[in-house]
mmCIF file with all atom_site columns, C-alpha atoms in Angstrom:
data_model
loop_
_atom_site.group_PDB
_atom_site.id
_atom_site.type_symbol
_atom_site.label_atom_id
_atom_site.label_alt_id
_atom_site.label_comp_id
_atom_site.label_asym_id
_atom_site.label_entity_id
_atom_site.label_seq_id
_atom_site.pdbx_PDB_ins_code
_atom_site.Cartn_x
_atom_site.Cartn_y
_atom_site.Cartn_z
_atom_site.occupancy
_atom_site.B_iso_or_equiv
_atom_site.pdbx_formal_charge
_atom_site.auth_seq_id
_atom_site.auth_comp_id
_atom_site.auth_asym_id
_atom_site.auth_atom_id
_atom_site.pdbx_PDB_model_num
ATOM 1   C CA . MET A 1 1   ? -15.232 -8.426  8.175   1.00 41.00 ? 120 MET A CA 1
ATOM 2   C CA . ILE A 1 2   ? -16.526 -9.302  5.094   1.00 45.00 ? 121 ILE A CA 1
ATOM 3   C CA . ASN A 1 3   ? -16.989 -13.364 4.679   1.00 51.00 ? 122 ASN A CA 1
ATOM 4   C CA . ASN A 1 4   ? -14.771 -13.364 7.860   1.00 61.00 ? 123 ASN A CA 1
ATOM 5   C CA . ARG A 1 5   ? -12.457 -11.413 6.320   1.00 74.00 ? 124 ARG A CA 1
ATOM 6   C CA . LYS A 1 6   ? -11.329 -8.575  8.434   1.00 89.00 ? 125 LYS A CA 1
ATOM 7   C CA . ILE A 1 7   ? -11.146 -5.728  5.450   1.00 96.00 ? 126 ILE A CA 1
ATOM 8   C CA . GLN A 1 8   ? -7.839  -3.413  7.096   1.00 97.00 ? 127 GLN A CA 1
ATOM 9   C CA . ILE A 1 9   ? -7.716  0.522   5.882   1.00 98.00 ? 128 ILE A CA 1
ATOM 10  C CA . SER A 1 10  ? -4.075  1.846   5.607   1.00 98.00 ? 129 SER A CA 1
ATOM 11  C CA . VAL A 1 11  ? -4.084  5.641   5.038   1.00 98.00 ? 130 VAL A CA 1
ATOM 12  C CA . SER A 1 12  ? -1.863  7.656   2.691   1.00 96.00 ? 131 SER A CA 1
ATOM 13  C CA . ILE A 1 13  ? 0.136   10.393  4.882   1.00 96.00 ? 132 ILE A CA 1
ATOM 14  C CA . LEU A 1 14  ? 0.295   12.355  1.564   1.00 94.00 ? 133 LEU A CA 1
ATOM 15  C CA . GLY A 1 15  ? -2.991  12.877  1.177   1.00 93.00 ? 134 GLY A CA 1
ATOM 16  C CA . ALA A 1 16  ? -2.854  14.986  4.195   1.00 95.00 ? 135 ALA A CA 1
ATOM 17  C CA . ASP A 1 17  ? -1.755  18.627  4.855   1.00 94.00 ? 136 ASP A CA 1
ATOM 18  C CA . LEU A 1 18  ? 1.523   18.193  5.641   1.00 93.00 ? 137 LEU A CA 1
ATOM 19  C CA . SER A 1 19  ? 1.910   21.743  7.445   1.00 95.00 ? 138 SER A CA 1
ATOM 20  C CA . LYS A 1 20  ? -0.350  19.580  10.035  1.00 96.00 ? 139 LYS A CA 1
ATOM 21  C CA . VAL A 1 21  ? 1.063   16.319  10.069  1.00 96.00 ? 140 VAL A CA 1
ATOM 22  C CA . ASP A 1 22  ? 0.353   15.850  13.438  1.00 96.00 ? 141 ASP A CA 1
ATOM 23  C CA . GLN A 1 23  ? -3.107  16.477  13.442  1.00 97.00 ? 142 GLN A CA 1
ATOM 24  C CA . ALA A 1 24  ? -3.625  13.771  10.541  1.00 97.00 ? 143 ALA A CA 1
ATOM 25  C CA . ILE A 1 25  ? -1.805  11.089  12.051  1.00 97.00 ? 144 ILE A CA 1
ATOM 26  C CA . LYS A 1 26  ? -4.195  11.966  15.432  1.00 98.00 ? 145 LYS A CA 1
ATOM 27  C CA . LEU A 1 27  ? -7.252  11.702  12.908  1.00 98.00 ? 146 LEU A CA 1
ATOM 28  C CA . CYS A 1 28  ? -5.987  8.164   11.495  1.00 98.00 ? 147 CYS A CA 1
ATOM 29  C CA . GLU A 1 29  ? -5.832  7.368   14.952  1.00 98.00 ? 148 GLU A CA 1
ATOM 30  C CA . ASP A 1 30  ? -9.051  8.218   16.219  1.00 98.00 ? 149 ASP A CA 1
ATOM 31  C CA . SER A 1 31  ? -10.729 6.796   13.003  1.00 97.00 ? 150 SER A CA 1
ATOM 32  C CA . GLY A 1 32  ? -9.632  3.808   13.366  1.00 97.00 ? 151 GLY A CA 1
ATOM 33  C CA . VAL A 1 33  ? -7.832  2.916   10.616  1.00 97.00 ? 152 VAL A CA 1
ATOM 34  C CA . ASP A 1 34  ? -5.221  0.261   10.645  1.00 98.00 ? 153 ASP A CA 1
ATOM 35  C CA . ALA A 1 35  ? -1.994  1.479   9.446   1.00 98.00 ? 154 ALA A CA 1
ATOM 36  C CA . ILE A 1 36  ? -0.010  4.805   8.125   1.00 98.00 ? 155 ILE A CA 1
ATOM 37  C CA . HIS A 1 37  ? 0.969   4.649   4.422   1.00 98.00 ? 156 HIS A CA 1
ATOM 38  C CA . VAL A 1 38  ? 4.272   6.181   3.422   1.00 97.00 ? 157 VAL A CA 1
ATOM 39  C CA . ASP A 1 39  ? 4.510   7.176   -0.405  1.00 96.00 ? 158 ASP A CA 1
ATOM 40  C CA . VAL A 1 40  ? 8.462   7.192   -1.234  1.00 97.00 ? 159 VAL A CA 1
ATOM 41  C CA . MET A 1 41  ? 8.885   8.509   -4.613  1.00 95.00 ? 160 MET A CA 1
ATOM 42  C CA . ASP A 1 42  ? 12.380  9.490   -6.191  1.00 94.00 ? 161 ASP A CA 1
ATOM 43  C CA . GLY A 1 43  ? 11.590  11.760  -9.387  1.00 91.00 ? 162 GLY A CA 1
ATOM 44  C CA . HIS A 1 44  ? 12.910  8.725   -11.975 1.00 93.00 ? 163 HIS A CA 1
ATOM 45  C CA . PHE A 1 45  ? 10.225  6.172   -11.278 1.00 93.00 ? 164 PHE A CA 1
ATOM 46  C CA . VAL A 1 46  ? 7.688   8.510   -10.872 1.00 92.00 ? 165 VAL A CA 1
ATOM 47  C CA . PRO A 1 47  ? 7.749   11.957  -11.391 1.00 89.00 ? 166 PRO A CA 1
ATOM 48  C CA . GLN A 1 48  ? 7.350   13.451  -8.324  1.00 90.00 ? 167 GLN A CA 1
ATOM 49  C CA . ILE A 1 49  ? 9.167   13.545  -5.120  1.00 91.00 ? 168 ILE A CA 1
ATOM 50  C CA . THR A 1 50  ? 8.760   13.010  -1.384  1.00 94.00 ? 169 THR A CA 1
ATOM 51  C CA . PHE A 1 51  ? 9.311   11.573  1.939   1.00 94.00 ? 170 PHE A CA 1
ATOM 52  C CA . GLY A 1 52  ? 12.773  10.411  2.615   1.00 94.00 ? 171 GLY A CA 1
ATOM 53  C CA . ASN A 1 53  ? 13.620  7.986   6.198   1.00 96.00 ? 172 ASN A CA 1
ATOM 54  C CA . LYS A 1 54  ? 13.781  11.286  8.409   1.00 97.00 ? 173 LYS A CA 1
ATOM 55  C CA . PHE A 1 55  ? 9.954   11.789  8.068   1.00 97.00 ? 174 PHE A CA 1
ATOM 56  C CA . LEU A 1 56  ? 9.236   8.074   8.804   1.00 97.00 ? 175 LEU A CA 1
ATOM 57  C CA . SER A 1 57  ? 11.749  8.297   12.100  1.00 97.00 ? 176 SER A CA 1
ATOM 58  C CA . ASP A 1 58  ? 9.910   11.206  13.112  1.00 96.00 ? 177 ASP A CA 1
ATOM 59  C CA . ILE A 1 59  ? 6.299   9.816   12.509  1.00 96.00 ? 178 ILE A CA 1
ATOM 60  C CA . LYS A 1 60  ? 7.459   6.842   14.579  1.00 96.00 ? 179 LYS A CA 1
ATOM 61  C CA . LYS A 1 61  ? 7.445   9.130   17.604  1.00 96.00 ? 180 LYS A CA 1
ATOM 62  C CA . ILE A 1 62  ? 4.050   10.635  17.548  1.00 96.00 ? 181 ILE A CA 1
ATOM 63  C CA . THR A 1 63  ? 1.746   7.348   16.398  1.00 97.00 ? 182 THR A CA 1
ATOM 64  C CA . LYS A 1 64  ? 1.830   3.542   17.432  1.00 96.00 ? 183 LYS A CA 1
ATOM 65  C CA . LEU A 1 65  ? -0.131  2.750   14.670  1.00 98.00 ? 184 LEU A CA 1
ATOM 66  C CA . PRO A 1 66  ? 2.191   0.520   12.205  1.00 98.00 ? 185 PRO A CA 1
ATOM 67  C CA . ASN A 1 67  ? 3.385   2.181   8.737   1.00 98.00 ? 186 ASN A CA 1
ATOM 68  C CA . ASP A 1 68  ? 3.562   0.718   5.190   1.00 97.00 ? 187 ASP A CA 1
ATOM 69  C CA . VAL A 1 69  ? 6.131   2.172   3.382   1.00 98.00 ? 188 VAL A CA 1
ATOM 70  C CA . HIS A 1 70  ? 5.526   2.062   -0.225  1.00 98.00 ? 189 HIS A CA 1
ATOM 71  C CA . LEU A 1 71  ? 8.652   2.404   -2.620  1.00 98.00 ? 190 LEU A CA 1
ATOM 72  C CA . MET A 1 72  ? 8.147   4.214   -5.943  1.00 97.00 ? 191 MET A CA 1
ATOM 73  C CA . VAL A 1 73  ? 11.904  4.122   -6.609  1.00 97.00 ? 192 VAL A CA 1
ATOM 74  C CA . ASN A 1 74  ? 13.941  2.636   -8.910  1.00 96.00 ? 193 ASN A CA 1
ATOM 75  C CA . ASN A 1 75  ? 16.427  -0.071  -7.760  1.00 97.00 ? 194 ASN A CA 1
ATOM 76  C CA . PRO A 1 76  ? 14.383  -0.295  -4.161  1.00 97.00 ? 195 PRO A CA 1
ATOM 77  C CA . ASP A 1 77  ? 17.317  -2.191  -2.918  1.00 97.00 ? 196 ASP A CA 1
ATOM 78  C CA . ARG A 1 78  ? 19.770  0.528   -2.287  1.00 96.00 ? 197 ARG A CA 1
ATOM 79  C CA . PHE A 1 79  ? 17.007  2.305   0.394   1.00 97.00 ? 198 PHE A CA 1
ATOM 80  C CA . ILE A 1 80  ? 16.047  -1.283  2.249   1.00 98.00 ? 199 ILE A CA 1
ATOM 81  C CA . ASP A 1 81  ? 18.172  -1.063  5.481   1.00 98.00 ? 200 ASP A CA 1
ATOM 82  C CA . VAL A 1 82  ? 18.131  3.031   5.724   1.00 97.00 ? 201 VAL A CA 1
ATOM 83  C CA . TYR A 1 83  ? 14.008  2.702   5.653   1.00 98.00 ? 202 TYR A CA 1
ATOM 84  C CA . LEU A 1 84  ? 14.308  -0.791  7.912   1.00 98.00 ? 203 LEU A CA 1
ATOM 85  C CA . LYS A 1 85  ? 16.682  1.586   10.242  1.00 98.00 ? 204 LYS A CA 1
ATOM 86  C CA . ALA A 1 86  ? 13.956  4.768   10.328  1.00 98.00 ? 205 ALA A CA 1
ATOM 87  C CA . GLY A 1 87  ? 11.240  2.039   11.629  1.00 97.00 ? 206 GLY A CA 1
ATOM 88  C CA . ALA A 1 88  ? 9.698   0.053   8.655   1.00 98.00 ? 207 ALA A CA 1
ATOM 89  C CA . ASP A 1 89  ? 6.692   -2.128  9.716   1.00 98.00 ? 208 ASP A CA 1
ATOM 90  C CA . ALA A 1 90  ? 5.918   -3.306  6.335   1.00 98.00 ? 209 ALA A CA 1
ATOM 91  C CA . ILE A 1 91  ? 8.140   -2.439  2.858   1.00 98.00 ? 210 ILE A CA 1
ATOM 92  C CA . SER A 1 92  ? 6.840   -2.608  -0.662  1.00 98.00 ? 211 SER A CA 1
ATOM 93  C CA . PHE A 1 93  ? 8.494   -2.221  -3.850  1.00 98.00 ? 212 PHE A CA 1
ATOM 94  C CA . HIS A 1 94  ? 7.525   -2.287  -7.535  1.00 98.00 ? 213 HIS A CA 1
ATOM 95  C CA . ILE A 1 95  ? 8.411   -5.687  -9.691  1.00 98.00 ? 214 ILE A CA 1
ATOM 96  C CA . GLU A 1 96  ? 8.943   -3.596  -12.387 1.00 97.00 ? 215 GLU A CA 1
ATOM 97  C CA . ALA A 1 97  ? 11.658  -1.285  -10.480 1.00 97.00 ? 216 ALA A CA 1
ATOM 98  C CA . ASP A 1 98  ? 14.147  -4.149  -9.173  1.00 97.00 ? 217 ASP A CA 1
ATOM 99  C CA . ILE A 1 99  ? 16.238  -7.073  -10.838 1.00 95.00 ? 218 ILE A CA 1
ATOM 100 C CA . HIS A 1 100 ? 17.226  -9.475  -7.292  1.00 96.00 ? 219 HIS A CA 1
ATOM 101 C CA . VAL A 1 101 ? 13.268  -9.086  -6.526  1.00 98.00 ? 220 VAL A CA 1
ATOM 102 C CA . ASN A 1 102 ? 13.977  -12.067 -4.348  1.00 97.00 ? 221 ASN A CA 1
ATOM 103 C CA . LYS A 1 103 ? 17.235  -10.671 -2.779  1.00 98.00 ? 222 LYS A CA 1
ATOM 104 C CA . THR A 1 104 ? 15.086  -7.330  -2.543  1.00 98.00 ? 223 THR A CA 1
ATOM 105 C CA . LEU A 1 105 ? 12.178  -9.072  -0.431  1.00 98.00 ? 224 LEU A CA 1
ATOM 106 C CA . SER A 1 106 ? 14.622  -11.309 1.827   1.00 98.00 ? 225 SER A CA 1
ATOM 107 C CA . SER A 1 107 ? 16.406  -8.254  2.756   1.00 98.00 ? 226 SER A CA 1
ATOM 108 C CA . ILE A 1 108 ? 13.155  -6.710  4.298   1.00 98.00 ? 227 ILE A CA 1
ATOM 109 C CA . LYS A 1 109 ? 12.205  -9.960  5.981   1.00 98.00 ? 228 LYS A CA 1
ATOM 110 C CA . ASP A 1 110 ? 15.359  -10.379 7.295   1.00 98.00 ? 229 ASP A CA 1
ATOM 111 C CA . GLY A 1 111 ? 15.022  -6.812  8.772   1.00 98.00 ? 230 GLY A CA 1
ATOM 112 C CA . GLY A 1 112 ? 11.936  -8.003  10.061  1.00 98.00 ? 231 GLY A CA 1
ATOM 113 C CA . ALA A 1 113 ? 9.805   -6.199  8.268   1.00 98.00 ? 232 ALA A CA 1
ATOM 114 C CA . LYS A 1 114 ? 6.489   -7.604  6.035   1.00 98.00 ? 233 LYS A CA 1
ATOM 115 C CA . ALA A 1 115 ? 7.605   -7.886  2.791   1.00 98.00 ? 234 ALA A CA 1
ATOM 116 C CA . GLY A 1 116 ? 5.455   -6.931  -0.328  1.00 98.00 ? 235 GLY A CA 1
ATOM 117 C CA . ILE A 1 117 ? 5.202   -6.747  -3.940  1.00 98.00 ? 236 ILE A CA 1
ATOM 118 C CA . CYS A 1 118 ? 3.794   -3.722  -6.619  1.00 98.00 ? 237 CYS A CA 1
ATOM 119 C CA . ILE A 1 119 ? 2.479   -4.052  -9.900  1.00 98.00 ? 238 ILE A CA 1
ATOM 120 C CA . ILE A 1 120 ? 1.520   -0.812  -11.797 1.00 96.00 ? 239 ILE A CA 1
ATOM 121 C CA . PRO A 1 121 ? -1.573  -1.155  -13.795 1.00 95.00 ? 240 PRO A CA 1
ATOM 122 C CA . SER A 1 122 ? 0.294   -2.260  -17.386 1.00 95.00 ? 241 SER A CA 1
ATOM 123 C CA . THR A 1 123 ? 1.792   -5.517  -15.288 1.00 97.00 ? 242 THR A CA 1
ATOM 124 C CA . PRO A 1 124 ? 0.138   -8.469  -15.730 1.00 97.00 ? 243 PRO A CA 1
ATOM 125 C CA . VAL A 1 125 ? -0.182  -10.999 -12.667 1.00 98.00 ? 244 VAL A CA 1
ATOM 126 C CA . ALA A 1 126 ? 1.920   -13.317 -14.451 1.00 97.00 ? 245 ALA A CA 1
ATOM 127 C CA . ALA A 1 127 ? 5.182   -11.570 -13.892 1.00 98.00 ? 246 ALA A CA 1
ATOM 128 C CA . LEU A 1 128 ? 4.793   -12.243 -10.016 1.00 98.00 ? 247 LEU A CA 1
ATOM 129 C CA . SER A 1 129 ? 5.004   -16.261 -10.615 1.00 97.00 ? 248 SER A CA 1
ATOM 130 C CA . GLU A 1 130 ? 8.170   -16.598 -9.064  1.00 96.00 ? 249 GLU A CA 1
ATOM 131 C CA . ILE A 1 131 ? 7.525   -14.794 -6.357  1.00 97.00 ? 250 ILE A CA 1
ATOM 132 C CA . ILE A 1 132 ? 3.998   -15.282 -5.411  1.00 97.00 ? 251 ILE A CA 1
ATOM 133 C CA . ASP A 1 133 ? 5.157   -17.827 -2.488  1.00 97.00 ? 252 ASP A CA 1
ATOM 134 C CA . ILE A 1 134 ? 7.384   -15.749 -0.524  1.00 97.00 ? 253 ILE A CA 1
ATOM 135 C CA . VAL A 1 135 ? 5.842   -12.178 -0.507  1.00 98.00 ? 254 VAL A CA 1
ATOM 136 C CA . ASP A 1 136 ? 3.578   -11.383 2.551   1.00 98.00 ? 255 ASP A CA 1
ATOM 137 C CA . PHE A 1 137 ? 1.461   -8.584  0.487   1.00 98.00 ? 256 PHE A CA 1
ATOM 138 C CA . VAL A 1 138 ? 1.055   -7.841  -3.112  1.00 98.00 ? 257 VAL A CA 1
ATOM 139 C CA . GLN A 1 139 ? -0.113  -4.390  -3.541  1.00 98.00 ? 258 GLN A CA 1
ATOM 140 C CA . VAL A 1 140 ? -2.373  -3.857  -6.686  1.00 98.00 ? 259 VAL A CA 1
ATOM 141 C CA . MET A 1 141 ? -2.550  -0.401  -8.454  1.00 96.00 ? 260 MET A CA 1
ATOM 142 C CA . THR A 1 142 ? -5.611  0.364   -9.792  1.00 95.00 ? 261 THR A CA 1
ATOM 143 C CA . VAL A 1 143 ? -3.984  3.935   -11.341 1.00 92.00 ? 262 VAL A CA 1
ATOM 144 C CA . ASN A 1 144 ? -0.778  4.786   -12.750 1.00 89.00 ? 263 ASN A CA 1
ATOM 145 C CA . PRO A 1 145 ? 1.363   5.595   -9.362  1.00 84.00 ? 264 PRO A CA 1
ATOM 146 C CA . GLY A 1 146 ? 2.831   9.169   -9.154  1.00 72.00 ? 265 GLY A CA 1
ATOM 147 C CA . PHE A 1 147 ? -0.460  11.429  -9.605  1.00 67.00 ? 266 PHE A CA 1
ATOM 148 C CA . ALA A 1 148 ? -2.862  11.978  -7.393  1.00 64.00 ? 267 ALA A CA 1
ATOM 149 C CA . GLY A 1 149 ? -6.827  12.127  -7.556  1.00 63.00 ? 268 GLY A CA 1
ATOM 150 C CA . GLN A 1 150 ? -7.190  9.775   -10.432 1.00 70.00 ? 269 GLN A CA 1
ATOM 151 C CA . LYS A 1 151 ? -9.869  7.378   -11.681 1.00 78.00 ? 270 LYS A CA 1
ATOM 152 C CA . ILE A 1 152 ? -9.473  3.680   -10.852 1.00 87.00 ? 271 ILE A CA 1
ATOM 153 C CA . ILE A 1 153 ? -8.415  1.821   -14.230 1.00 91.00 ? 272 ILE A CA 1
ATOM 154 C CA . HIS A 1 154 ? -11.319 -0.568  -13.848 1.00 88.00 ? 273 HIS A CA 1
ATOM 155 C CA . SER A 1 155 ? -9.079  -3.179  -16.244 1.00 90.00 ? 274 SER A CA 1
ATOM 156 C CA . SER A 1 156 ? -6.737  -3.128  -13.134 1.00 94.00 ? 275 SER A CA 1
ATOM 157 C CA . ILE A 1 157 ? -9.643  -4.653  -10.692 1.00 95.00 ? 276 ILE A CA 1
ATOM 158 C CA . ARG A 1 158 ? -9.772  -8.326  -12.449 1.00 96.00 ? 277 ARG A CA 1
ATOM 159 C CA . LYS A 1 159 ? -6.054  -8.309  -10.933 1.00 97.00 ? 278 LYS A CA 1
ATOM 160 C CA . ILE A 1 160 ? -7.579  -8.465  -7.803  1.00 98.00 ? 279 ILE A CA 1
ATOM 161 C CA . GLY A 1 161 ? -9.495  -11.903 -8.719  1.00 97.00 ? 280 GLY A CA 1
ATOM 162 C CA . GLU A 1 162 ? -6.519  -13.588 -10.401 1.00 97.00 ? 281 GLU A CA 1
ATOM 163 C CA . LEU A 1 163 ? -4.448  -13.445 -6.754  1.00 98.00 ? 282 LEU A CA 1
ATOM 164 C CA . ASP A 1 164 ? -7.442  -14.446 -4.820  1.00 97.00 ? 283 ASP A CA 1
ATOM 165 C CA . ALA A 1 165 ? -7.834  -17.563 -7.059  1.00 97.00 ? 284 ALA A CA 1
ATOM 166 C CA . ILE A 1 166 ? -4.037  -18.610 -7.184  1.00 98.00 ? 285 ILE A CA 1
ATOM 167 C CA . ARG A 1 167 ? -3.879  -17.859 -3.462  1.00 97.00 ? 286 ARG A CA 1
ATOM 168 C CA . ARG A 1 168 ? -6.676  -20.235 -2.795  1.00 96.00 ? 287 ARG A CA 1
ATOM 169 C CA . ALA A 1 169 ? -5.247  -22.904 -5.446  1.00 97.00 ? 288 ALA A CA 1
ATOM 170 C CA . LYS A 1 170 ? -2.052  -22.636 -4.216  1.00 97.00 ? 289 LYS A CA 1
ATOM 171 C CA . ASN A 1 171 ? -3.196  -22.110 -0.462  1.00 97.00 ? 290 ASN A CA 1
ATOM 172 C CA . LEU A 1 172 ? -1.033  -19.350 0.061   1.00 97.00 ? 291 LEU A CA 1
ATOM 173 C CA . SER A 1 173 ? -1.440  -16.782 2.865   1.00 95.00 ? 292 SER A CA 1
ATOM 174 C CA . PHE A 1 174 ? -0.246  -13.397 1.580   1.00 97.00 ? 293 PHE A CA 1
ATOM 175 C CA . GLU A 1 175 ? -2.740  -10.130 1.523   1.00 98.00 ? 294 GLU A CA 1
ATOM 176 C CA . ILE A 1 176 ? -3.987  -8.271  -1.236  1.00 98.00 ? 295 ILE A CA 1
ATOM 177 C CA . SER A 1 177 ? -3.716  -4.818  -0.891  1.00 98.00 ? 296 SER A CA 1
ATOM 178 C CA . VAL A 1 178 ? -5.220  -1.586  -3.218  1.00 97.00 ? 297 VAL A CA 1
ATOM 179 C CA . ASP A 1 179 ? -3.966  1.798   -4.007  1.00 95.00 ? 298 ASP A CA 1
ATOM 180 C CA . GLY A 1 180 ? -5.106  4.170   -6.285  1.00 91.00 ? 299 GLY A CA 1
ATOM 181 C CA . GLY A 1 181 ? -9.113  5.420   -6.631  1.00 91.00 ? 300 GLY A CA 1
ATOM 182 C CA . VAL A 1 182 ? -10.197 3.655   -3.173  1.00 94.00 ? 301 VAL A CA 1
ATOM 183 C CA . ASN A 1 183 ? -13.078 5.740   -1.768  1.00 93.00 ? 302 ASN A CA 1
ATOM 184 C CA . SER A 1 184 ? -17.086 4.026   -0.192  1.00 93.00 ? 303 SER A CA 1
ATOM 185 C CA . GLN A 1 185 ? -18.097 4.166   -3.865  1.00 93.00 ? 304 GLN A CA 1
ATOM 186 C CA . THR A 1 186 ? -15.135 1.693   -5.340  1.00 94.00 ? 305 THR A CA 1
ATOM 187 C CA . ALA A 1 187 ? -14.452 -0.284  -1.911  1.00 95.00 ? 306 ALA A CA 1
ATOM 188 C CA . GLY A 1 188 ? -17.479 -2.765  -2.349  1.00 95.00 ? 307 GLY A CA 1
ATOM 189 C CA . GLU A 1 189 ? -16.085 -4.459  -6.036  1.00 96.00 ? 308 GLU A CA 1
ATOM 190 C CA . LEU A 1 190 ? -12.317 -4.591  -4.797  1.00 96.00 ? 309 LEU A CA 1
ATOM 191 C CA . ILE A 1 191 ? -13.762 -6.374  -1.122  1.00 96.00 ? 310 ILE A CA 1
ATOM 192 C CA . LYS A 1 192 ? -15.835 -8.688  -3.436  1.00 96.00 ? 311 LYS A CA 1
ATOM 193 C CA . GLN A 1 193 ? -12.742 -9.555  -5.654  1.00 96.00 ? 312 GLN A CA 1
ATOM 194 C CA . GLY A 1 194 ? -10.346 -10.296 -2.320  1.00 97.00 ? 313 GLY A CA 1
ATOM 195 C CA . ALA A 1 195 ? -9.128  -7.475  -1.258  1.00 97.00 ? 314 ALA A CA 1
ATOM 196 C CA . ASP A 1 196 ? -7.747  -7.349  2.131   1.00 97.00 ? 315 ASP A CA 1
ATOM 197 C CA . ILE A 1 197 ? -6.641  -3.989  2.580   1.00 98.00 ? 316 ILE A CA 1
ATOM 198 C CA . LEU A 1 198 ? -7.431  -0.659  1.552   1.00 98.00 ? 317 LEU A CA 1
ATOM 199 C CA . ILE A 1 199 ? -5.153  2.132   0.729   1.00 97.00 ? 318 ILE A CA 1
ATOM 200 C CA . THR A 1 200 ? -6.968  5.449   0.469   1.00 95.00 ? 319 THR A CA 1
ATOM 201 C CA . ALA A 1 201 ? -5.643  8.850   0.804   1.00 93.00 ? 320 ALA A CA 1
ATOM 202 C CA . SER A 1 202 ? -7.891  11.854  -0.215  1.00 91.00 ? 321 SER A CA 1
ATOM 203 C CA . ALA A 1 203 ? -11.085 9.989   0.181   1.00 94.00 ? 322 ALA A CA 1
ATOM 204 C CA . PHE A 1 204 ? -10.289 10.150  3.537   1.00 96.00 ? 323 PHE A CA 1
ATOM 205 C CA . PHE A 1 205 ? -8.697  13.237  4.034   1.00 96.00 ? 324 PHE A CA 1
ATOM 206 C CA . ASN A 1 206 ? -11.193 15.253  1.830   1.00 95.00 ? 325 ASN A CA 1
ATOM 207 C CA . ALA A 1 207 ? -14.764 13.378  3.441   1.00 96.00 ? 326 ALA A CA 1
ATOM 208 C CA . PRO A 1 208 ? -16.900 15.777  6.055   1.00 96.00 ? 327 PRO A CA 1
ATOM 209 C CA . ASP A 1 209 ? -16.559 12.726  8.459   1.00 97.00 ? 328 ASP A CA 1
ATOM 210 C CA . PRO A 1 210 ? -12.971 10.949  7.998   1.00 97.00 ? 329 PRO A CA 1
ATOM 211 C CA . LYS A 1 211 ? -13.786 8.054   10.347  1.00 97.00 ? 330 LYS A CA 1
ATOM 212 C CA . LYS A 1 212 ? -17.474 7.414   9.033   1.00 96.00 ? 331 LYS A CA 1
ATOM 213 C CA . GLU A 1 213 ? -15.672 7.379   5.650   1.00 96.00 ? 332 GLU A CA 1
ATOM 214 C CA . ALA A 1 214 ? -13.117 4.906   7.266   1.00 96.00 ? 333 ALA A CA 1
ATOM 215 C CA . ALA A 1 215 ? -15.921 2.771   8.516   1.00 96.00 ? 334 ALA A CA 1
ATOM 216 C CA . ILE A 1 216 ? -17.915 2.919   5.010   1.00 96.00 ? 335 ILE A CA 1
ATOM 217 C CA . ILE A 1 217 ? -15.254 1.790   3.327   1.00 96.00 ? 336 ILE A CA 1
ATOM 218 C CA . ARG A 1 218 ? -14.030 -0.908  5.281   1.00 95.00 ? 337 ARG A CA 1
ATOM 219 C CA . SER A 1 219 ? -17.661 -2.386  5.413   1.00 92.00 ? 338 SER A CA 1
ATOM 220 C CA . GLY A 1 220 ? -17.874 -2.865  1.959   1.00 87.00 ? 339 GLY A CA 1
ATOM 221 C CA . GLY A 1 221 ? -18.497 1.381   0.929   1.00 71.00 ? 340 GLY A CA 1
ATOM 222 C CA . LEU A 1 222 ? -21.893 2.601   -0.254  1.00 61.00 ? 341 LEU A CA 1
#
């Protein structure tokens, strides 16, 4: 709990050894994380190709942890129904990749999941002005999506503060999620700026003690 705000930890399963995905999920459960983050990449919006909806439905069979599906795909509206049917608890997509953003957000909410919007480092917070009051969360990318192991683009961090200021000024309740370069060294500044959800991957799975790493991140880092 930081400043009376519960900090949530979401772990990207992409950072795990996927030949042992059941063990990776058990590690997340034992480490007290709040959610499993599922990065869906189509090879177009980003160069990589990752998980389909079957992967999500399969991991739903082995964990009660909620999941948040991050659609790094072009035309994300085409994929909402299949991921809802696969058991998505939250779905976020990129404003840069969709035309009818309001409609896509409504489709997610109508399907019973939390609806989030993502922005890449080069997209300003101002781009969200027309939908900021209808999202459940905003996911700030602090690295360019699609490449693992990048360092934080520090100019992106100020967007967290901008979003928090908007949230306070308009008395809105959306959460602020941060994806990219999250670890025990960076967590403190992200939380200070107003982040509620920290998404981590390699920092968690590569840590000597992942449970301790998650706890340190949640508490505000080193």
